[in-house]
XYZ file of C-alpha atoms in Angstrom:
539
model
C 48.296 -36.252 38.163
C 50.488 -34.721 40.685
C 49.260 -32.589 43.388
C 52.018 -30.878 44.599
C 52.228 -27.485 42.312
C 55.316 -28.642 39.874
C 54.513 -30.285 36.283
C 54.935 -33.929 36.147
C 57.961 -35.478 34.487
C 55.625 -36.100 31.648
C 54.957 -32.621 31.317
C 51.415 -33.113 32.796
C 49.780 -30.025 34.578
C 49.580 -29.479 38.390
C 46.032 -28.292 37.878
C 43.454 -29.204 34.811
C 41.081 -26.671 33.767
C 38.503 -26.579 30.803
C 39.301 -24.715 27.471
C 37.472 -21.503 29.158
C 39.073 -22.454 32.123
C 36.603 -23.914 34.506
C 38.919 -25.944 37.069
C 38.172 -30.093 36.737
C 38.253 -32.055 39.802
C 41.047 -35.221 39.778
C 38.347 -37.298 40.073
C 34.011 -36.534 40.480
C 32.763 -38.257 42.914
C 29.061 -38.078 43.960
C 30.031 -35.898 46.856
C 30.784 -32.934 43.806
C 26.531 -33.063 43.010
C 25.224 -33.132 46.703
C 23.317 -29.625 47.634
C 22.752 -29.164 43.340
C 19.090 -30.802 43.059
C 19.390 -30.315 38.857
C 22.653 -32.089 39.052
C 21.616 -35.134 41.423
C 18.445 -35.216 39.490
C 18.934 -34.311 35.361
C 15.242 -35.775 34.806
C 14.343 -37.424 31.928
C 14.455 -36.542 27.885
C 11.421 -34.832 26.580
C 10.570 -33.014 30.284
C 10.747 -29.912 31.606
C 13.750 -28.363 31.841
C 14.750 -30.509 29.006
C 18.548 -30.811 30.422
C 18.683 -34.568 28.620
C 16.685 -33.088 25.442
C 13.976 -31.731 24.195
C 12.426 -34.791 23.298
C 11.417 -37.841 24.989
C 13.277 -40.194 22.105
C 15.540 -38.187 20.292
C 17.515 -39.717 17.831
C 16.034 -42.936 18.287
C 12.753 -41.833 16.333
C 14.665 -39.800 14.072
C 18.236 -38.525 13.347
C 19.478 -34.771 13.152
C 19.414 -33.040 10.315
C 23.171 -33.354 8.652
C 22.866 -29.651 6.906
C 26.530 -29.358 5.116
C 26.952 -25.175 4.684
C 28.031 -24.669 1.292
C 27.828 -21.741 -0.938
C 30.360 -20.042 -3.400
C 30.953 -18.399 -6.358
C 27.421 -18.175 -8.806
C 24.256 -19.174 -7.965
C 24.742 -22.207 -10.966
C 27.989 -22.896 -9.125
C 26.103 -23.321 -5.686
C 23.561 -25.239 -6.859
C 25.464 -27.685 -8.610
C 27.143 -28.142 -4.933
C 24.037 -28.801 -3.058
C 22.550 -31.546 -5.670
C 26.361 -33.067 -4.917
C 25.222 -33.166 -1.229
C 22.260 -34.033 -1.535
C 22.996 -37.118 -3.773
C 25.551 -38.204 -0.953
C 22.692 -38.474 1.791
C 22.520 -34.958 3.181
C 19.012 -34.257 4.432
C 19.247 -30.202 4.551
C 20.749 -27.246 2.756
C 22.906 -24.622 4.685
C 23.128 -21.412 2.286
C 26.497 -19.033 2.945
C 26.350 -15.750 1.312
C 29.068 -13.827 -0.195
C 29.874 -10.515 2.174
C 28.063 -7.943 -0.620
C 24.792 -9.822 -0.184
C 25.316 -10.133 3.541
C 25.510 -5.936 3.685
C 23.139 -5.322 1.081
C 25.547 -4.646 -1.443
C 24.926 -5.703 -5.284
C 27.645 -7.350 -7.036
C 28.592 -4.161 -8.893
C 28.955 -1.742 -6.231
C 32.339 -0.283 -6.165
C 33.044 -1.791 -2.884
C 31.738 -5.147 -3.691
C 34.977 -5.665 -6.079
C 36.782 -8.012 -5.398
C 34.303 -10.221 -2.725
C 31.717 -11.358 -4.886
C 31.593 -14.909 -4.741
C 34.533 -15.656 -2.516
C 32.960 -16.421 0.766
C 29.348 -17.411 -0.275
C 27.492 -17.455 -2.939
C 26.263 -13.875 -4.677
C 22.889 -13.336 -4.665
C 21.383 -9.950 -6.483
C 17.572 -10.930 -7.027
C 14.950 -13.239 -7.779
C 16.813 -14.511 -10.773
C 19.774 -15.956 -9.156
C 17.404 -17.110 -6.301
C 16.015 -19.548 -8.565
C 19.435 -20.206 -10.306
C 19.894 -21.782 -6.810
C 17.975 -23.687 -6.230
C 16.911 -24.682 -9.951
C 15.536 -28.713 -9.873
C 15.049 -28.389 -5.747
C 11.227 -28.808 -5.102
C 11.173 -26.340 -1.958
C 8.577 -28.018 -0.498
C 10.719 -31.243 0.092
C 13.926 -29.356 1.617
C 14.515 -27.900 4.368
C 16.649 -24.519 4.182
C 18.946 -22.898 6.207
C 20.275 -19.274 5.408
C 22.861 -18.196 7.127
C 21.579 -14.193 6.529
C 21.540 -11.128 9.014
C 21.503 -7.808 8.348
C 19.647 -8.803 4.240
C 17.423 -11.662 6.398
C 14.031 -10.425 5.317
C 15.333 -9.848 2.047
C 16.279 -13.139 1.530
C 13.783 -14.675 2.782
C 11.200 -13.084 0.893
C 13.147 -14.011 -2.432
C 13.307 -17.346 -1.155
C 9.248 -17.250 -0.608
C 8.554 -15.676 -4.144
C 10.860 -18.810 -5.835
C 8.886 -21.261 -3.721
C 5.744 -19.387 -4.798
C 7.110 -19.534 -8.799
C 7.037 -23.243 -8.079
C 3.952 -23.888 -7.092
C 4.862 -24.718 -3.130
C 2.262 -24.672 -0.230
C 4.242 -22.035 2.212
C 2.387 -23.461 5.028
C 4.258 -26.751 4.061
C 8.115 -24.706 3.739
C 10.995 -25.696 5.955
C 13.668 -23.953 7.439
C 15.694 -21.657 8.708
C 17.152 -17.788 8.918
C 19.616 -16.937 11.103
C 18.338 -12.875 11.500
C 20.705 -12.481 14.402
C 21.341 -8.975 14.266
C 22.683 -8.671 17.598
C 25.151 -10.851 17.102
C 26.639 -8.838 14.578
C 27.293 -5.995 16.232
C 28.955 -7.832 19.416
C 31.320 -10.421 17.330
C 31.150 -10.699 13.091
C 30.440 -6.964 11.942
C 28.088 -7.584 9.220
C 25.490 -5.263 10.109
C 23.692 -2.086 8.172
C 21.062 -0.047 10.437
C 20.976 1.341 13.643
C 20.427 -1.445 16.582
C 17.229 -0.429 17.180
C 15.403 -0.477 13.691
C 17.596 -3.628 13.174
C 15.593 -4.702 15.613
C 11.762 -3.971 14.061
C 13.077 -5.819 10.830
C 13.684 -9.032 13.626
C 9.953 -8.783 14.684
C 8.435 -8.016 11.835
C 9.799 -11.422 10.228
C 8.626 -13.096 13.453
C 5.026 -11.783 12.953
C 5.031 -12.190 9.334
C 5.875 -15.798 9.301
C 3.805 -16.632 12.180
C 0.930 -16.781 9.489
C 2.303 -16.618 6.143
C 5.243 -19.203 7.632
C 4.280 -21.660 10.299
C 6.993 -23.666 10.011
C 9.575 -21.484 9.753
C 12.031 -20.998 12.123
C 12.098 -17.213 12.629
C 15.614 -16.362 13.967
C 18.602 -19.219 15.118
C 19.880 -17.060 17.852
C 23.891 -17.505 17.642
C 26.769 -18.389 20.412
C 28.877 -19.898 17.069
C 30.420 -16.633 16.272
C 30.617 -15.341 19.845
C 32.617 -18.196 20.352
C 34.344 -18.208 16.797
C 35.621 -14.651 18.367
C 37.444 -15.959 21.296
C 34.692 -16.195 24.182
C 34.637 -19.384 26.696
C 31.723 -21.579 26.525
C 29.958 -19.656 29.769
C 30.458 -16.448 27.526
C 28.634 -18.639 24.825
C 25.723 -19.367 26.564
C 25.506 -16.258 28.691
C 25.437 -14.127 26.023
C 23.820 -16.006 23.552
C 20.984 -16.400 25.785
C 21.216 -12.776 26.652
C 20.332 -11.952 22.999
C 17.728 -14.206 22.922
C 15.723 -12.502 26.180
C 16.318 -9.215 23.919
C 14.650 -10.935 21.087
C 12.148 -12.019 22.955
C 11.291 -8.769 24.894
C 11.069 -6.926 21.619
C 8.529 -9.172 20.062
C 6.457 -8.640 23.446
C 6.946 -5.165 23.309
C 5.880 -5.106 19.040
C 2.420 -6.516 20.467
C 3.313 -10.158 19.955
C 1.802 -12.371 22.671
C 5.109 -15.006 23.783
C 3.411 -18.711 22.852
C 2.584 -17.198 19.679
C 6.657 -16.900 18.086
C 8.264 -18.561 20.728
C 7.969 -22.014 19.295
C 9.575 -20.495 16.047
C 13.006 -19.528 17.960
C 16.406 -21.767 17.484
C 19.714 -21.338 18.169
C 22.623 -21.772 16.906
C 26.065 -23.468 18.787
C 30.019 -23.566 17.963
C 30.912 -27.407 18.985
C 34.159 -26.934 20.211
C 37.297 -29.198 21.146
C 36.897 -29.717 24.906
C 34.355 -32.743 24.339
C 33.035 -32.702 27.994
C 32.924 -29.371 28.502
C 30.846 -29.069 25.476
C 28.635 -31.910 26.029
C 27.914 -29.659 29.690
C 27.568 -26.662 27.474
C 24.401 -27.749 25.157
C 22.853 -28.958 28.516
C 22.973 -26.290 30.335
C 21.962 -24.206 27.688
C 19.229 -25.675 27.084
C 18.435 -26.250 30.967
C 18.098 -21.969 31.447
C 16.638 -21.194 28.613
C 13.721 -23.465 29.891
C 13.587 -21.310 33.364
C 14.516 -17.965 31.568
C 10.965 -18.813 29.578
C 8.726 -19.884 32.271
C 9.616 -17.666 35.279
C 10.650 -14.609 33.423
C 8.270 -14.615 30.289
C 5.800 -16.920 31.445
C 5.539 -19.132 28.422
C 2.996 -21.945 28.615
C 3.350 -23.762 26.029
C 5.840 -26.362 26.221
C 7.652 -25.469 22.607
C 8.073 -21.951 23.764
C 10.315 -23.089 26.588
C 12.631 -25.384 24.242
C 16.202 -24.212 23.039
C 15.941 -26.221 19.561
C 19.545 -25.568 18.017
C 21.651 -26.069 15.652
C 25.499 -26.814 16.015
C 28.755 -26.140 13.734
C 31.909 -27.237 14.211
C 34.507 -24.606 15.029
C 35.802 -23.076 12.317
C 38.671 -21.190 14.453
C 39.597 -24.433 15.797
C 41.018 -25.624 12.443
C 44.954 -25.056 11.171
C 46.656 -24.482 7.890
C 49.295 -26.791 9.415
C 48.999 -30.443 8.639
C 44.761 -29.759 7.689
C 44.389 -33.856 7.981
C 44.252 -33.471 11.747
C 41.163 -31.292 11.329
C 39.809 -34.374 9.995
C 39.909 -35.567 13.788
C 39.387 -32.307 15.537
C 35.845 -32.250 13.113
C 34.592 -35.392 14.734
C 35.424 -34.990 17.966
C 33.772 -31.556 17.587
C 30.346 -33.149 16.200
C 30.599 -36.001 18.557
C 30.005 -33.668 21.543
C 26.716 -31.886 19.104
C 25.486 -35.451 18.600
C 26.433 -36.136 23.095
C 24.943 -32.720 23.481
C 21.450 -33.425 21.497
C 21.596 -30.872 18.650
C 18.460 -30.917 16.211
C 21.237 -30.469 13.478
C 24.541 -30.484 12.430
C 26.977 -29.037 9.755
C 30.333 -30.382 10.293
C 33.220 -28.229 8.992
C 35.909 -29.555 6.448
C 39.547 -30.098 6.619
C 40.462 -27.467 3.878
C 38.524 -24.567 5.598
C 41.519 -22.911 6.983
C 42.944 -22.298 3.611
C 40.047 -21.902 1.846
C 36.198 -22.810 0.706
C 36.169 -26.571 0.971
C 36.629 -29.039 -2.351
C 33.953 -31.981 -3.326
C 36.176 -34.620 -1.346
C 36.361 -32.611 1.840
C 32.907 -31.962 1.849
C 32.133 -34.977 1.482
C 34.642 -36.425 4.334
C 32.590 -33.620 6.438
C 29.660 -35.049 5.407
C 30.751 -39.209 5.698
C 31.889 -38.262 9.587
C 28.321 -37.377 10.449
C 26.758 -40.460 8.646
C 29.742 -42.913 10.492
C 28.706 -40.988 14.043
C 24.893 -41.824 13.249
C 24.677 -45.249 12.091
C 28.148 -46.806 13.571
C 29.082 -45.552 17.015
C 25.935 -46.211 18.636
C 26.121 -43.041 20.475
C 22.583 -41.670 18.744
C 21.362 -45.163 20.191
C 20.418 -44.491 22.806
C 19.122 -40.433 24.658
C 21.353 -38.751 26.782
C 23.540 -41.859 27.516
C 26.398 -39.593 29.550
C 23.385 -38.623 31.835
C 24.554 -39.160 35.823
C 28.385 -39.257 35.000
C 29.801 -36.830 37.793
C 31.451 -34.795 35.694
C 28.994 -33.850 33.348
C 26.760 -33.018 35.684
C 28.737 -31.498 37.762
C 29.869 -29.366 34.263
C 26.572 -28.415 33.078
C 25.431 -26.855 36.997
C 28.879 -25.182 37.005
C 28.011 -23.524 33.311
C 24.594 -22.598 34.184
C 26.022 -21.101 37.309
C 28.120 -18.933 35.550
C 26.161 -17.780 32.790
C 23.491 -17.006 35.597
C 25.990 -14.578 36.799
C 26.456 -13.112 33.498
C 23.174 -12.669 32.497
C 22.588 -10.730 36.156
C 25.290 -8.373 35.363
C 23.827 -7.513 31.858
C 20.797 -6.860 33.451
C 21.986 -4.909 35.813
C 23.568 -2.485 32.729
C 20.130 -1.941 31.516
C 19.800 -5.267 28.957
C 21.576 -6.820 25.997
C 21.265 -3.482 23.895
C 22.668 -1.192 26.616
C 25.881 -3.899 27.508
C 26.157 -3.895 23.333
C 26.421 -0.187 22.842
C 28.378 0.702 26.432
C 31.093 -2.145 24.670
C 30.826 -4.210 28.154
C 30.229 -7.770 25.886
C 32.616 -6.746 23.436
C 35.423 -6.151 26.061
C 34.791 -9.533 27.909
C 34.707 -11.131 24.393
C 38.246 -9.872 23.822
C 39.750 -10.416 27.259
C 39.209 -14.152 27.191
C 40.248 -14.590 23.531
C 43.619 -12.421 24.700
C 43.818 -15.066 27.447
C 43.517 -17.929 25.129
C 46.142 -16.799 22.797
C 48.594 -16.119 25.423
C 48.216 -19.515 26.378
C 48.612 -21.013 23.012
C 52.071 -18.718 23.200
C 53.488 -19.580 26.360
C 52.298 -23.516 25.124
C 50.172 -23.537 28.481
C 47.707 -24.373 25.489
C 49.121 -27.317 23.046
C 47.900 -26.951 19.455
C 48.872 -30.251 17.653
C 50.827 -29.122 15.019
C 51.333 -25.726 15.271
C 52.944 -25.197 18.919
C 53.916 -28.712 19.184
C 54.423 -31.795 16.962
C 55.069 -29.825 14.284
C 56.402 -31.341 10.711
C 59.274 -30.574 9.159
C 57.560 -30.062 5.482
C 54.218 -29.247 5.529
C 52.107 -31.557 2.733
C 50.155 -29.165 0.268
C 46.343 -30.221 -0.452
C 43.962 -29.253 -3.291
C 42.122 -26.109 -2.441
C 39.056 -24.523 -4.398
C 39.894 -21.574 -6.145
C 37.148 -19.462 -7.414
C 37.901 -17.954 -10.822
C 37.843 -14.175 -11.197
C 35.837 -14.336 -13.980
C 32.416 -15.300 -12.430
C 32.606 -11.296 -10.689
C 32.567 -9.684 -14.112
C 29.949 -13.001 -15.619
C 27.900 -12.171 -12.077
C 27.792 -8.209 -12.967
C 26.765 -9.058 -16.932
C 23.455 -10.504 -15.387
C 22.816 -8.300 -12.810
C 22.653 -5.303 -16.099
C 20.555 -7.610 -17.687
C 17.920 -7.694 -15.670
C 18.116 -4.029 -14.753
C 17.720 -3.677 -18.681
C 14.546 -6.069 -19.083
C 12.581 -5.266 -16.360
C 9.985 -2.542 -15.572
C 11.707 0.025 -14.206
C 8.382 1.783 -12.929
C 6.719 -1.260 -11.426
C 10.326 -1.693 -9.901
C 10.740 1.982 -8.676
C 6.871 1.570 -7.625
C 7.555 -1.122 -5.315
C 10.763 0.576 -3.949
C 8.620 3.834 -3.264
C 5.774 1.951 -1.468
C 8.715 0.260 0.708
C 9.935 3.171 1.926
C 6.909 4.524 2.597
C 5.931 2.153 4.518
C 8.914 2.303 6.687
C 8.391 5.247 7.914
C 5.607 3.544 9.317
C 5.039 1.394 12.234
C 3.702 -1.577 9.604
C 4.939 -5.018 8.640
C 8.040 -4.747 6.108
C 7.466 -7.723 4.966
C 4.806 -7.516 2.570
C 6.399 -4.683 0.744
C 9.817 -5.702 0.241
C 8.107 -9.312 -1.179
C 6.204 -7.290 -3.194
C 9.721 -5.444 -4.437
C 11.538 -8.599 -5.374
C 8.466 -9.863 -7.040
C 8.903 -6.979 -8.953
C 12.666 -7.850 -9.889
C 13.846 -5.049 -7.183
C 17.908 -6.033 -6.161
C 19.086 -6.576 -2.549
C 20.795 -3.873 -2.754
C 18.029 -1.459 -3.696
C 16.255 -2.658 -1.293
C 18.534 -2.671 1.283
C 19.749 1.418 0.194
C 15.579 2.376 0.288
C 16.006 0.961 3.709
C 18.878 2.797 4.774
C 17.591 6.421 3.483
C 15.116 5.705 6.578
C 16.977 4.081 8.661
C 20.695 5.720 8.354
C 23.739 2.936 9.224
C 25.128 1.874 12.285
C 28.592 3.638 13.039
C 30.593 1.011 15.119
C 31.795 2.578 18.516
C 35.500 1.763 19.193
C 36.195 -0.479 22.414
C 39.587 -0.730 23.510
C-alpha cells in the first residue's frame, strides 16, 4: 500500500476505508486498542455485555437455525416449497408475503391486480393459512413471518391453525417481524398512523407474553435500513434507535421491562465487507446490552441480549453474471456465522432477476450446511476475538452509533427524527454516496463496473403463472359464499369496537379469523378507526 496520496501502479488505493467508509489502519497494532477498555478486554461468550455472544458455547452446543425465506404464488405452491426445504435439512421456515397481504389488501381488491403472488405468498384467511402449512405439525417448527403492518393478523391466523391442530401454544416457536417503524423510515409497507401502529406493537407483546411464551414478539430490523443504502453505523444506530422506541412504548402501555424484553430479536443485513460486518454484529450486540441496563434498567440477563437474526444482502446481488452471487452469498453468511447470529437465511443467486428456483435454493441452503459442518469456523466461539482490527472495528462502530443515537435523542426520539424526515435524509445521503462511488469505479462491482463479460449467460428463473391471481380470487368468493356472514360481521363489529378502546386487539381480531373474517376486512375495520398514514415527502 502506498502512502504517498497517488494510486499504486496496481491500481491500489492511497487510503482504505470500509464499505460505509470507516478509514482502516495499514496495519492494527495493539497500540490502536490502548485507552478502549471494551476493546483491550472483549470478555468472554455468554457474559455481560455479550460482545463475543450471547452464550457461553454457542454453536458448539447447538448450530443456528438455517431458516431459507421462501414464499410465492398460492398457499399449495408455498407449502410444497417448504416440505422441499425441509427435506434438504433446513431446521426453520421463513414466510414472505405477497405486497396485498403485507397492506392488508385481499387478493381481489382492485389494486391488488396484478401483485398477488409475485413477491410472497397470498394469504386471505384461515383457509389458505392452513393450505400452508398443510402436513407441518406447528408444534415441531419454528416460524418466521416476515409481516408488519398485517403482523397481528397473521399471527393470530397462524395461532387459530395451530389451535385446529391440536398444538400446545405454550410449546409454539417463532417469529414476527412487527417492525412498523421500519417501514415508514426505509420499505413503505405501512397502513395506520405511527402512533396507533404503535399500540398494535404492544398489544402483541402483552398478548403473547401469556398466551405465547415463546414467541418472539417483534425482530427489530437494520436489514432493510441497510437494503436502502445506509452504512453499517446507520444500521445499528438506527436499528437500535427503533428498538429503545419499542421498548419505551411497552413501558409506557403498563408493561414492566423483564416481562417482554426477553421476547425482543433483531434482525441484520450481512453485508460484503466481511470484517466490517463481523465488527458490526458485535457491537451491536455490545450497546444494546448497556442501552438495557443503564437506560431501562433490565435485570434479567435475557432482557439485555440482542438475539438476531441475519440475511444476506439482497441489494448486494447482480443480474450480471448471477454465479458470482454464489460467492458474494457465502462470504455474506460467513461474517453472520463470525458475527454469532442465532439464525440465518442465506439469499440465492437468481434473486436479482427473480423469486429463486428449487436448485438455487437449495445452493443457498447447501452454503450454510458446508459453513457449519466443514470450515470449522462454528468450532469454536468467537475465534476472531483479540485480532486488532476487529476490535478496534467493533469500538469504532459502537462509537459512532453512540453518536447517532445522541442526536436522535436530542430531536425528541425515534418517532420525532421519523416524522421531521432527519433518518430518512441520512438514509439517502449515504446510499447517494455509495452509488457515486460505484460510478466514478471508486467502488468495484465484479461484473458490472469491472470484469464485465462480453455475453452474459441466461439462467432458469421462476416464473409465476398468471393464472393462480384469478384461481387465488375463485377461493377467496368461496369462502365469502359459505361462511356466516353474521358471525363474520359480528366479530368485525366487536373489533372495532374494541378499538376505540384502550384494550388488547388481540383477542378480537383472533376471534374474527376464527370466524373466517379476511385480512383485509380486518385490516379496513382497523383503518375506519385508525385512518392511514400519509407519507411526508423528504427531499
Amino acid at each position: 500500500m502506498s502512502d504517498s496520496g497517488k494510486n499504486n501502479a496496481d491500481g491500489r488505493k492511497p487510503v482504505f476505508k470500509t464499505l460505509s467508509g470507516l478509514p482502516l489502519e495499514r496495519a492494527y497494532r495493539k497500540e490502536n486498542l490502548q485507552r478502549d477498555e471494551a476493546a483491550e478486554h472483549p470478555g468472554y461468550p455468554g457474559e455481560f455485555p455479550f460482545t463475543r455472544g450471547i452464550y457461553p458455547t454457542m454453536y458448539r452446543s447447538r448450530l443456528w437455525t438455517m431458516r431459507q425465506y421462501a414464499g410465492f404464488g398460492t398457499a399449495s405452491d408455498s407449502n410444497k416449497r417448504y416440505r422441499y426445504l425441509l427435506g434438504k435439512g433446513q431446521k426453520g421456515l421463513s414466510v414472505a408475503f405477497d405486497l396485498p397481504t403485507q397492506i392488508g389488501m385481499d387478493s381481489d381488491h382492485p389494486l391488488a391486480a396484478g401483485e398477488v403472488g409475485k413477491v410472497g405468498v397470498a394469504i386471505d384467511s384461515i383457509a389458505d393459512m392452513e393450505t400452508l402449512f398443510d402436513g407441518i405439525p406447528l408444534e415441531g417448527v419454528s416460524t418466521s413471518m416476515t409481516i408488519n403492518a398485517t403482523a397481528a393478523i397473521l399471527l393470530c391466523l397462524y395461532v387459530a391453525v395451530a389451535k385446529k391442530q391440536g398444538a400446545s401454544l405454550a410449546k409454539l416457536a417463532g417469529t414476527i417481524q412487527n417492525d412498523i417503524l421500519k417501514e415508514y423510515i426505509a420499505r413503505g409497507t405501512y397502513i395506520y398512523p405511527v402512533r396507533p401502529a404503535m399500540r398494535i406493537v404492544t398489544d402483541i407483546f402483552a398478548w403473547c407474553k401469556d398466551a405465547l411464551p415463546r414467541w418472539n414478539t417483534i425482530s427489530i430490523s437494520g436489514y432493510h435500513i441497510r437494503e436502502a443504502g445506509s452504512t453499517a453505523v446507520q444500521e445499528v444506530a438506527f436499528t437500535l434507535a427503533d428498538g429503545i422506541a419499542y421498548v419505551q412504548a411497552a413501558l409506557d402501555a403498563g408493561l414492566s421491562v423483564d416481562d417482554f424484553a426477553p421476547q425482543l430479536s433483531f434482525f441484520f443485513n450481512a453485508h460484503s465487507d466481511l470484517l466490517e460486518e463481523i465488527s458490526k454484529f458485535r457491537a451491536a450486540r455490545r450497546l444494546w446490552a448497556r442501552i438495557m441496563k443503564d437506560r431501562f434498567g433490565a435485570n434479567d440477563p435475557r432482557s439485555l441480549m440482542l438475539r438476531f437474526h441475519a440475511q444476506t444482502a439482497g441489494s448486494s446481488l447482480t443480474a450480471q453474471q448471477p454465479e458470482n452471487n454464489i460467492v458474494r452469498v457465502g462470504i455474506q453468511a460467513l461474517a453472520a456465522v463470525l458475527g454469532g447470529c442465532q439464525s440465518l437465511h442465506t439469499n440465492s443467486l437468481d434473486e436479482a432477476l427473480a423469486l429463486p428456483t428449487e436448485d438455487s435454493a437449495l445452493i443457498a441452503l447447501r452454503t450454510q450446511q458446508i459453513l457449519a459442518h466443514e470450515t470449522g469456523v462454528a468450532n469454536t466461539v468467537d475465534p476472531v476475538a483479540g485480532s486488532y482490527a476487529i476490535e478496534s472495528l467493533t469500538s469504532k462502530i459502537e462509537s459512532g452509533a453512540r453518536e447517532y443515537l445522541n442526536k436522535i435523542d436530542a430531536l425528541g426520539g425515534v418517532l420525532a427524527a421519523i416524522e421531521s424526515g432527519y433518518v430518512q435524509t441520512e438514509i439517502q445521503k449515504a446510499a447517494f454516496d455509495y452509488q457515486r462511488a460505484v460510478e466514478t469505479r471508486e467502488q468495484i462491482v465484479v461484473g458490472v463496473n469491472e470484469f464485465q463479460a462480453e455475453e452474459e449467460r441466461q439462467i432458469p428463473t421462476l416464473r409465476i403463472d398468471p393464472a393462480l391471481e384469478r384461481e387465488q380470487v375463485a377461493r377467496l368468493e368461496a369462502l365469502r359464499s359459505k361462511r356466516d356472514s353474521l358471525q363474520t360481521k359480528a366479530a368485525l363489529a366487536a373489533l372495532e369496537r374494541r378499538a376505540k378502546t384502550s384494550e388488547n386487539l388481540l383477542p378480537a381480531i383472533l376471534a374474527a379469523v376464527e370466524n373466517l373474517a379476511t385480512v383485509g376486512e380486518i385490516s379496513d375495520t382497523l383503518r375506519k378507526v385508525f385512518g392511514e398514514y400519509q407519507e411526508s415527502v423528504v427531499l
